[in-house]
Every structure is written in C-alpha cells, then in structure tokens.
Short mmCIF file of C-alpha atoms and ligand atoms in Angstrom, two decimals:
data_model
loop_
_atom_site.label_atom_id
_atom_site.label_comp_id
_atom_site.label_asym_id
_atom_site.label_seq_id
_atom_site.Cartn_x
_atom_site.Cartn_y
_atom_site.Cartn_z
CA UNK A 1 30.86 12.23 6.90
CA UNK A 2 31.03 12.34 2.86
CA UNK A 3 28.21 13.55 2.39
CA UNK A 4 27.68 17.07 0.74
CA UNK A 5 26.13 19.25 3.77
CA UNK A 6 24.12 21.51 2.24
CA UNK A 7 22.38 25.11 4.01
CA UNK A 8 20.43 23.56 6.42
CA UNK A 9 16.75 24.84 6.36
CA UNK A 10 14.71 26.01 9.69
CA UNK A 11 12.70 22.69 10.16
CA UNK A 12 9.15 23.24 10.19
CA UNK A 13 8.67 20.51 13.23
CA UNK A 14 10.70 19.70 16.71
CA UNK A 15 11.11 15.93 17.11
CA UNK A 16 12.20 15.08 20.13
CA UNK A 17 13.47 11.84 18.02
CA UNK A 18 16.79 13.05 16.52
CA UNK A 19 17.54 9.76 14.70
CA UNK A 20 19.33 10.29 11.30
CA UNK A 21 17.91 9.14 8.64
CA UNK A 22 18.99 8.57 4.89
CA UNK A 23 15.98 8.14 2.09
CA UNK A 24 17.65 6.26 -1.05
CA UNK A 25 15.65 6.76 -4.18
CA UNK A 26 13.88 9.64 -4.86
CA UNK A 27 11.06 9.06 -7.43
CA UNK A 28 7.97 10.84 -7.00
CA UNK A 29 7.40 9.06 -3.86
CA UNK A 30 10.63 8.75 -2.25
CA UNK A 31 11.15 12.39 -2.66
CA UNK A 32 7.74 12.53 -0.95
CA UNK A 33 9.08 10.80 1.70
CA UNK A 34 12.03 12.66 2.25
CA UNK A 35 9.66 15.76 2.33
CA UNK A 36 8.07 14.46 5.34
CA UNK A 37 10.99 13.82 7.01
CA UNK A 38 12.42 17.04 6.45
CA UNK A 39 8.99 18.59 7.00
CA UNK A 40 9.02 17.11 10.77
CA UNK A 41 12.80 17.90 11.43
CA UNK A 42 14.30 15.14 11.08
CA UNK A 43 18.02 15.20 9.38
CA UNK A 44 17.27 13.66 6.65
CA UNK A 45 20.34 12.21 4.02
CA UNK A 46 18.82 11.61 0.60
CA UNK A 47 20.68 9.36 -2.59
CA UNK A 48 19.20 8.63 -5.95
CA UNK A 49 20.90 7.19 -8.71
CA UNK A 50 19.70 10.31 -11.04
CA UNK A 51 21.47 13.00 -8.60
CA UNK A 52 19.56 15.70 -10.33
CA UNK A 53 16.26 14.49 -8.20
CA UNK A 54 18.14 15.71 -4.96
CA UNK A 55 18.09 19.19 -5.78
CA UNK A 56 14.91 20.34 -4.49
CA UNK A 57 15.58 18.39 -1.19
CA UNK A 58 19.07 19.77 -0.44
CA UNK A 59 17.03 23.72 -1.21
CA UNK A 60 15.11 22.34 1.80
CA UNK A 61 17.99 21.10 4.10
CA UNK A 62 18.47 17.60 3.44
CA UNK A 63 21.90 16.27 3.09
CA UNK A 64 22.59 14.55 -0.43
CA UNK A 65 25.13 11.61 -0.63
CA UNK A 66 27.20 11.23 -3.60
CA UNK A 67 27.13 7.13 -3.29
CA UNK A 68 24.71 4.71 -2.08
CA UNK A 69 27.45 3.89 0.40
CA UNK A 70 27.85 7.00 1.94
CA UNK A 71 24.21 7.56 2.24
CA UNK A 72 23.96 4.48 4.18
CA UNK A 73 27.01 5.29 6.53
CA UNK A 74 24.88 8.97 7.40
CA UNK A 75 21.63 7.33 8.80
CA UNK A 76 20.94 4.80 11.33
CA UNK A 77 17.41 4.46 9.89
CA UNK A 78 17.83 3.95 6.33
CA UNK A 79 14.26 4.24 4.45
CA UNK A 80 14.21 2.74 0.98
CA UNK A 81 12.07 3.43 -1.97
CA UNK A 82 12.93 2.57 -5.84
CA UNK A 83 11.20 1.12 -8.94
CA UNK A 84 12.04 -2.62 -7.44
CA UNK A 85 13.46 -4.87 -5.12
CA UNK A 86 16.14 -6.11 -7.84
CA UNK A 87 17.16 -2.49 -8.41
CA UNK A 88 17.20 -2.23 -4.16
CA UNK A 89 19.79 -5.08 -4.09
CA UNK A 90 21.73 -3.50 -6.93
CA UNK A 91 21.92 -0.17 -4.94
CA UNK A 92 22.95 -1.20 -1.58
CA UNK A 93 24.79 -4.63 -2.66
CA UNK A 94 28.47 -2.33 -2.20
CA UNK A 95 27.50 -0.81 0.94
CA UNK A 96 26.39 -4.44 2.14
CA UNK A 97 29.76 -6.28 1.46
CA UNK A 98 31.66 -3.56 3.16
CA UNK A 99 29.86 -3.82 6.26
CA UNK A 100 28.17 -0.47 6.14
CA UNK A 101 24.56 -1.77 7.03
CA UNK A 102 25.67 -3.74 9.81
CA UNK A 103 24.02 -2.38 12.85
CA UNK A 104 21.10 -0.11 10.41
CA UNK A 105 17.99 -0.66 10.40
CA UNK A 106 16.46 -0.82 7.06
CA UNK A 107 12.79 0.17 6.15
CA UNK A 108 11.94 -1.00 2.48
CA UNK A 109 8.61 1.07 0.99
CA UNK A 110 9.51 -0.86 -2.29
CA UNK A 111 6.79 -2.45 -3.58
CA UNK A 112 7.10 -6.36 -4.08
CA UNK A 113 5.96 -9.75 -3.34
CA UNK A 114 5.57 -11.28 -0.35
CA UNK A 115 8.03 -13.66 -1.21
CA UNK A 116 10.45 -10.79 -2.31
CA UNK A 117 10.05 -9.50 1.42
CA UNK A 118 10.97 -12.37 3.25
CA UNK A 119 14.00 -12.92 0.59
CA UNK A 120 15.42 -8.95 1.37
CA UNK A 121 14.84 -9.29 5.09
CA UNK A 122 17.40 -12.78 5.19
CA UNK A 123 19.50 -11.16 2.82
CA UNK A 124 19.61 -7.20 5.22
CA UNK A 125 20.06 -9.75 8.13
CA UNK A 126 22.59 -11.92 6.47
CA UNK A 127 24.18 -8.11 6.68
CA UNK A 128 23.83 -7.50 10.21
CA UNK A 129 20.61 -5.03 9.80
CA UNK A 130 17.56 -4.90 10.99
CA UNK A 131 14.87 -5.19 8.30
CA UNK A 132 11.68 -4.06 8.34
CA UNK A 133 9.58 -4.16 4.79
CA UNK A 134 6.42 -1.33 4.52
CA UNK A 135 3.67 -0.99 1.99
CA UNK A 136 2.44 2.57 1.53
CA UNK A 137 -1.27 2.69 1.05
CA UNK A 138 -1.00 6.45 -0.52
CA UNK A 139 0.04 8.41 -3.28
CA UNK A 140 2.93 11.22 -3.19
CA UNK A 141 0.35 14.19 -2.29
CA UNK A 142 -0.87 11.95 0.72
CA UNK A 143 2.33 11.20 2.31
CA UNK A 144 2.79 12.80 5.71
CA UNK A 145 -1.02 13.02 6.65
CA UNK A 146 -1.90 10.92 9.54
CA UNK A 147 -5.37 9.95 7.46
CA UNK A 148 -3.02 7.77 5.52
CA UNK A 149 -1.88 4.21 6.28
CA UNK A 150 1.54 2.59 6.27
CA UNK A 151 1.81 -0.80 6.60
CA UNK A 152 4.59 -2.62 7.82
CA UNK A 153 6.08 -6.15 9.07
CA UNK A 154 9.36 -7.73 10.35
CA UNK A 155 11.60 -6.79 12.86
CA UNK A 156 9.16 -5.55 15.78
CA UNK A 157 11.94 -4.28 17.83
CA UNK A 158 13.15 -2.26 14.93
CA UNK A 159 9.70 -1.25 14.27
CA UNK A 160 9.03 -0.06 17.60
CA UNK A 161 11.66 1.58 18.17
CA UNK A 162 11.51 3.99 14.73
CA UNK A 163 7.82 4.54 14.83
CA UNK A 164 7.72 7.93 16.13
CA UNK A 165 9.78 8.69 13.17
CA UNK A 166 7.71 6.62 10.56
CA UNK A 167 4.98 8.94 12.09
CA UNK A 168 5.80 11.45 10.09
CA UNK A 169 5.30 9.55 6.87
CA UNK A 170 1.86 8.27 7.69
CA UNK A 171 -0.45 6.22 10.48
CA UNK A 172 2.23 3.45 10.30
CA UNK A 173 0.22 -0.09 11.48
CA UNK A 174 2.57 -2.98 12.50
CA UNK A 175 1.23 -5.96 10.93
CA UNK A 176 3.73 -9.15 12.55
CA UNK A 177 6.92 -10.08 12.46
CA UNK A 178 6.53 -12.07 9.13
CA UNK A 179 8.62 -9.98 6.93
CA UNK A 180 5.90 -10.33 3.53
CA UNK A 181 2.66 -9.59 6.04
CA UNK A 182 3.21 -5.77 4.51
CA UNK A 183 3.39 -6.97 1.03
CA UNK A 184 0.48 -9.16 1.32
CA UNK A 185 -1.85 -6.97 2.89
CA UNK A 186 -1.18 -4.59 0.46
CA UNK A 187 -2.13 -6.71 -2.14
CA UNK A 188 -5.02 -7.57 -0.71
CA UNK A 189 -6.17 -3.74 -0.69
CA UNK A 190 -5.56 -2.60 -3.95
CA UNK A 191 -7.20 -5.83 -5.56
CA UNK A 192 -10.34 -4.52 -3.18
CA UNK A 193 -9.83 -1.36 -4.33
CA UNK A 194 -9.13 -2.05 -8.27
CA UNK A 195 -12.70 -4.21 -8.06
CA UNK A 196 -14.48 -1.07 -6.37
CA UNK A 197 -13.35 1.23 -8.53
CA UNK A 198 -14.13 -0.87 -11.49
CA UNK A 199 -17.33 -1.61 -10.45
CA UNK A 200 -17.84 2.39 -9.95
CA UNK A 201 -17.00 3.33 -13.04
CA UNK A 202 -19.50 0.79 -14.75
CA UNK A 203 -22.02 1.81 -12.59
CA UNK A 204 -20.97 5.73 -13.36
CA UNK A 205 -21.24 4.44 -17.21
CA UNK A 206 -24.80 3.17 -16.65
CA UNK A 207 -26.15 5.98 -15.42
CA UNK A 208 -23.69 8.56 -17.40
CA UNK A 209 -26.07 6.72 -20.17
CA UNK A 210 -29.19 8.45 -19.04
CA UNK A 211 -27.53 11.96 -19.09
CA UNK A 212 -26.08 11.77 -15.00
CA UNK A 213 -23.16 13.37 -14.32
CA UNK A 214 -20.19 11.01 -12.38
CA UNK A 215 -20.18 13.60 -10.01
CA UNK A 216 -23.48 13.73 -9.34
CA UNK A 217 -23.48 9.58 -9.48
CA UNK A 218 -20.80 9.65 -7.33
CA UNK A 219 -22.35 11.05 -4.15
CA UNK A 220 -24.98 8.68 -4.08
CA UNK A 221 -22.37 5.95 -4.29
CA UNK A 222 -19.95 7.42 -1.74
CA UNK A 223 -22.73 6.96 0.61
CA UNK A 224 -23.66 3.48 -0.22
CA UNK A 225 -20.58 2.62 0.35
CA UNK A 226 -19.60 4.20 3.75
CA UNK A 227 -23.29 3.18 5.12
CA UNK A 228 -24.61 0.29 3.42
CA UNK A 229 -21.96 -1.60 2.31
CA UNK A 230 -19.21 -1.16 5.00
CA UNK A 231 -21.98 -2.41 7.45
CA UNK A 232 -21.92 -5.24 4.71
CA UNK A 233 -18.32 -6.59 5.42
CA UNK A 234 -18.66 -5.95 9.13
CA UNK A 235 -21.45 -8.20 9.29
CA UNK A 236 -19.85 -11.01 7.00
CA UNK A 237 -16.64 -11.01 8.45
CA UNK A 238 -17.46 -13.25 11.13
CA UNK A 239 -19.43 -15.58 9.37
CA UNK A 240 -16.56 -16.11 6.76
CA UNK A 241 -13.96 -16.59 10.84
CA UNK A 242 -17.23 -19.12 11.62
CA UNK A 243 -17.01 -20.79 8.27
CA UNK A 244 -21.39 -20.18 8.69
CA UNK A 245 -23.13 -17.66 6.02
CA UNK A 246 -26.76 -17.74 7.19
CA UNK A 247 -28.28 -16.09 4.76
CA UNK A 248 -30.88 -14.41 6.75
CA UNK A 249 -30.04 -10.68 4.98
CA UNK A 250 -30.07 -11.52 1.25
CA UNK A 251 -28.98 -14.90 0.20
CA UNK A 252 -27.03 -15.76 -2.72
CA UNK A 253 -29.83 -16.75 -5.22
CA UNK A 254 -31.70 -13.43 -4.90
CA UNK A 255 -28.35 -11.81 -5.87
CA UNK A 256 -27.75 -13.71 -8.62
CA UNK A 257 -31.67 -12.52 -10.17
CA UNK A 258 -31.04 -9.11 -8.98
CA UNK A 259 -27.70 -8.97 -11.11
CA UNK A 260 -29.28 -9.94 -13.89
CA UNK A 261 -30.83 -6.50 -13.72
CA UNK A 262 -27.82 -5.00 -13.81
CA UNK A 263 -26.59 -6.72 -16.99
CA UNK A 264 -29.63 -6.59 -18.58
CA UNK A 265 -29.60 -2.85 -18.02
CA UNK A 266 -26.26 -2.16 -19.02
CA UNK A 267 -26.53 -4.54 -21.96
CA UNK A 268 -28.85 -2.45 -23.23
CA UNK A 269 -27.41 1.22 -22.58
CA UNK A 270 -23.90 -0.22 -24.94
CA UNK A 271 -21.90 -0.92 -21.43
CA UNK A 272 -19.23 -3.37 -21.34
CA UNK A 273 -20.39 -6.50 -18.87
CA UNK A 274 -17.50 -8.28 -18.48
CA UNK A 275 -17.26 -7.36 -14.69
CA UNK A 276 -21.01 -8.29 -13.72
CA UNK A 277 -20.67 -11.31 -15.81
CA UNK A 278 -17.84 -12.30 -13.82
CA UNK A 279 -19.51 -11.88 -10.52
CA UNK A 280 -22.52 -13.64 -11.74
CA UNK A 281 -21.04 -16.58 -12.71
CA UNK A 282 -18.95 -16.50 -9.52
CA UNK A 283 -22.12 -16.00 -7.32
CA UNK A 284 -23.68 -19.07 -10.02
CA UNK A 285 -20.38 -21.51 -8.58
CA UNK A 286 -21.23 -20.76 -4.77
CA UNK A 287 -24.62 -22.05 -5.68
CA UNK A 288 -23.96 -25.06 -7.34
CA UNK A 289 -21.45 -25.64 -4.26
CA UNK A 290 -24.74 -25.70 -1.84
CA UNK A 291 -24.61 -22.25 -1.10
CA UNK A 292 -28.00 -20.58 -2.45
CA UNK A 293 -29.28 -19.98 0.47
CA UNK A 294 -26.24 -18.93 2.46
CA UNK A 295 -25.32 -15.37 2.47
CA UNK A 296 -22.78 -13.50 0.20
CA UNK A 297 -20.11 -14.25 2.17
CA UNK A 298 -20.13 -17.74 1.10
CA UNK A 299 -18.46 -16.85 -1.98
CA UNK A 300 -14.77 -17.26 -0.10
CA UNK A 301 -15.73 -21.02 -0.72
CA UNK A 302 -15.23 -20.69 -4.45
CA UNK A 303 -12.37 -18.15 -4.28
CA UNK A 304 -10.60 -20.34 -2.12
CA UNK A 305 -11.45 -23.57 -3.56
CA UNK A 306 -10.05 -22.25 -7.42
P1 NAP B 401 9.34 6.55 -9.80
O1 NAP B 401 8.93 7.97 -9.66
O2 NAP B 401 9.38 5.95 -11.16
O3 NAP B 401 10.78 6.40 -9.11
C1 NAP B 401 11.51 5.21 -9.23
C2 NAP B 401 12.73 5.34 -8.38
O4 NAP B 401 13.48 4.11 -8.50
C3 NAP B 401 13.67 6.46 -8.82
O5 NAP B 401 14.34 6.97 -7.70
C4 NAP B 401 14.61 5.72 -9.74
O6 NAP B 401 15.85 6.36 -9.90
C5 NAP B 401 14.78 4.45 -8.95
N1 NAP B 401 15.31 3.37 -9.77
C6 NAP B 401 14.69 2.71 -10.77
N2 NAP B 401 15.50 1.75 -11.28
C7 NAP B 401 16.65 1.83 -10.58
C8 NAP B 401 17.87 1.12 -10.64
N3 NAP B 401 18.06 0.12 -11.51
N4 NAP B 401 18.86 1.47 -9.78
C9 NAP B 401 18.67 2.48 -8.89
N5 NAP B 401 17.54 3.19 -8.79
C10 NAP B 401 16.54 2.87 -9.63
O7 NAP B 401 8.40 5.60 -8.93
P2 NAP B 401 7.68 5.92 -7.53
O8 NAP B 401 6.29 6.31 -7.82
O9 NAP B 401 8.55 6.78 -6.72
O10 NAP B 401 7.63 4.45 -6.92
C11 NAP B 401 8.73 3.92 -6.20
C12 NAP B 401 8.23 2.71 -5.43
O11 NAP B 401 7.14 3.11 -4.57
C13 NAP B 401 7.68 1.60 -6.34
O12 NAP B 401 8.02 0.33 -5.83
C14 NAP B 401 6.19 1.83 -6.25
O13 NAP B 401 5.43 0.66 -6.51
C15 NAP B 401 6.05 2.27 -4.80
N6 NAP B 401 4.80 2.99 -4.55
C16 NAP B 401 4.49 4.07 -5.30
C17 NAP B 401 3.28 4.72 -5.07
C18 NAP B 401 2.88 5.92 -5.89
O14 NAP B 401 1.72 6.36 -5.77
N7 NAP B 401 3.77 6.49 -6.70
C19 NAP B 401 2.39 4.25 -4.07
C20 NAP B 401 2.78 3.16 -3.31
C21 NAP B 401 3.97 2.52 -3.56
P3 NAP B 401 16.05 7.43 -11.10
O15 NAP B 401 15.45 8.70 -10.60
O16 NAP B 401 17.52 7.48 -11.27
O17 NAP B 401 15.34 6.88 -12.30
#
C-alpha cells in the first residue's frame, strides 16, 4: 500500500470487526467520523483534498493517503463525506475508471437529494461497488454516541454486513433498499425540526417580552413537547394511515380561534407573525376543504393537495 503509515496509536476500543476502512473528506464532520472510527479501533485510512486536515488524525493513528485513489485501494469500506455529491464524483471519478472501487462498498454521508442518491448508487454500481447512501441526523460533537441516529438506504447486503462498524458512528437505522429513502427521510426531519425550532423561538420571543428568560421558557416547553405533544403525533399518526381525523380531541376550528390568541398576543408585544399566520391560514384551507370538525391531522389534506 501507498499510503503514508503513520505511528499507529493504542486504539481505545477492540472490534472484533477488523474491516479497513478509508474516510475521504475530512471537514468538520468527516474528521468526526474518522474519530470514531479510530476511537473504536478500527484502521482507519483518511484523504481530503486540503491534506493539512489529516494531521490531527494521523497524531491519532490513522493512515493518510496521498490520492483519492490510493485511499480507496486501502479500505474495503470506503465512508464518504464532502461539501456535495458533484464534488464526491469529482473525487473518486479516477479511482472509478481504473477499477479501484470495483468490489468496495461505498457509504456516502454526503448530504443530497433523493434523486442525487439514486443517481450515485447507479453510477458506484455502474463501478462494480456496493453503494449504500446515509444521512447523519447529528452534528460533529454527537458523532459516535449511540443516542444519535444514522440513517441509511440501498444495498441491504452491504448494509448488513458493515453495521457493526457503522456502530461506531452512531445508532445506524436501515431504512430500504431504495437508495434516496436516507435522503428523504432526512429531509423530512430537519423541515420538522426547522418548524419546531422556529416556532420555539417565537414563542421564547413572546414571553422574553414579559421579562422571561429562554432558559427559563425553555423548560416549560421541553416538557410540552416530550409529554403533550409527542402523545400528539402518536395519536394522529394513524388517523392520517386511516385517511379518518375524528376530531374528538380538539378539532380544527377551535385551533384556528385559539391561534388567534397567539397572534393577537404577539402582535401586540412587537413579534414577527409570519409563522402563526402561516399556520392559520393553513389550518383556515383544511376548513374550507370540509375539515372543521376533523382533527389536526387533517391538515396532510392541504399539504398534499398544494
Ligand atoms: P465542511 O467542514 O465544510 O467540509 C467540507 C468537506 O468537503 C471538506 O473535506 C472539503 O475539503 C470537501 N470538499 C468541498 N469541496 C470539495 C471539492 N470540490 N473536492 C473535494 N473535496 C471537497 O463541511 P461538513 O460540515 O464536514 O459537511 C460535509 C457534509 O456533511 C455535507 O454534505 C453536510 O451537509 C453533511 N452534514 C454535515 C453536518 C454538520 O453538522 N456539519 C450534519 C449532517 C450532515 P477541503 O477541506 O479541502 O475544503
């Protein structure tokens, strides 16, 4: 092998899985990644285009490639995580047409579109890999706790096979063998989680108005959230499966007077409203489509339908 072996470090952790495995990019969270790895024992090849970014890795044990190429002739797991999936292609486009992925399996943690996914998947198997895309549902400081979820879809073989390995990295949860599943879900989650923290920080802005601290405002929303509200979407879930939203809790009409508390309270304490406005008038369409009476979950009508 090429690649530059440097002192290899005591590994913190035994695995019994010995697989090698090359990281290639090492941004804040690739070099998080390759942390783990290292971390759990694994030997662990690392590339980034910006060589400098291996330094800290190769004081830890991993071995740094000097080319993309060699990096993906070390590992038989190769785990990849740049800015893109163009700059992805870019990267391992020389080590493709030589033949050097044929027989890999490759793990993309790029972020991308679904679309992108199922594109990069024909494209690694068009090269005689295994593909397997992830979404990581973390930031660098969470990698390798087992709190923290890793999504991934495509090759289930592939999957299966590496998981004890992906372990390390996070709670990895196998979503299908649709290669975009990870991308989608994904998605999915940080829309729902860019709406809840939006709506958070108005409602930390409302009451910030009346002199309450956001951390003081935030314990009191931390557990309407986990009691309240999570019971919420397990109880609508079904209905929106059944395609039925009896709206024997709180039906959509009483929501859309009770909001108008909320905007007429913020309104009046100088808070932007753009986000209860929105959610008004969206609650306003479901009931104009027939669904004042029907529960909140009745609301997927209008998403869908627009
Ligand atoms: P980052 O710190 O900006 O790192 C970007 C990485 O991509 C670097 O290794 C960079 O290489 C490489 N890169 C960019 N353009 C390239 C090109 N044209 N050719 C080769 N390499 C190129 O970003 P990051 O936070 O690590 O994010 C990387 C991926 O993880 C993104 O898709 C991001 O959406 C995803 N992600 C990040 C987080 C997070 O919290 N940070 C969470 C989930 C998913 P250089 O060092 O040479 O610039």
């Amino acid at each position: 092998m090429n690649a530059k072996h440097t002192q290899q470090k005591q590994a913190a952790g035994t695995p019994t899985d010995r697989t090698n495995v090359t990281v290639i990019g090492l941004g804040a969270m690739g070099s998080a990644l390759a942390c783990a790895l290292l971390d759990a024992g694994h030997p662990t090849t690392v590339w980034n285009r910006t060589p400098q970014k291996a330094k800290p890795l190769a004081d830890r044990g991993a071995l740094v490639a000097a080319t993309p190429e060699e990096a993906v002739a070390a590992g038989e797991l190769i785990v990849a995580c740049v800015l893109d999936y163009d700059a992805l292609r870019t990267v391992l486009a020389p080590a493709a047409e030589a033949g050097t992925l044929t027989g890999k399996t490759l793990v993309n943690l790029t972020s991308g579109s679904p679309e992108q996914a199922g594109e990069m998947a024909a494209w690694a198997g068009a090269h005689g890999a295994e593909y397997v895309d992830g979404g990581i549902m973390t930031t660098p400081p969470g990698v390798g706790s087992p709190e923290m979820m890793f999504l991934y879809s495509g090759s289930e073989a592939a999957f299966t096979a590496h998981r004890p390995l992906l372990s390390a990295l996070g709670d990895p949860l196998y979503l299908g063998t649709e290669p975009g599943l990870a991308s989608l879900y994904d998605a999915a989650l940080l829309g729902l989680m860019w709406a809840t923290f939006t709506g958070w920080l108005h409602g930390t802005a409302l009451v910030g108005a009346e002199g309450t601290a956001a951390t003081d405002f935030t314990s009191v929303a931390l557990r309407w959230l986990r009691g309240a509200v999570s019971g919420f979407l397990t109880t609508y879930a079904p209905q929106v499966d059944a395609g039925r939203y009896p709206g024997d809790d709180a039906t959509v009409d009483v929501q859309i007077a009770a909001i108008g508390h909320l905007i007429h309270a913020a309104a009046g304490r100088g808070i932007d409203n753009a986000l209860p406005e929105l959610l008004k008038s969206t609650m306003e369409r479901a009931s104009s489509a027939g669904h004042g009476n029907d529960s909140y979950a009745s609301v997927i009508e209008v998403l869908r339908r627009t």
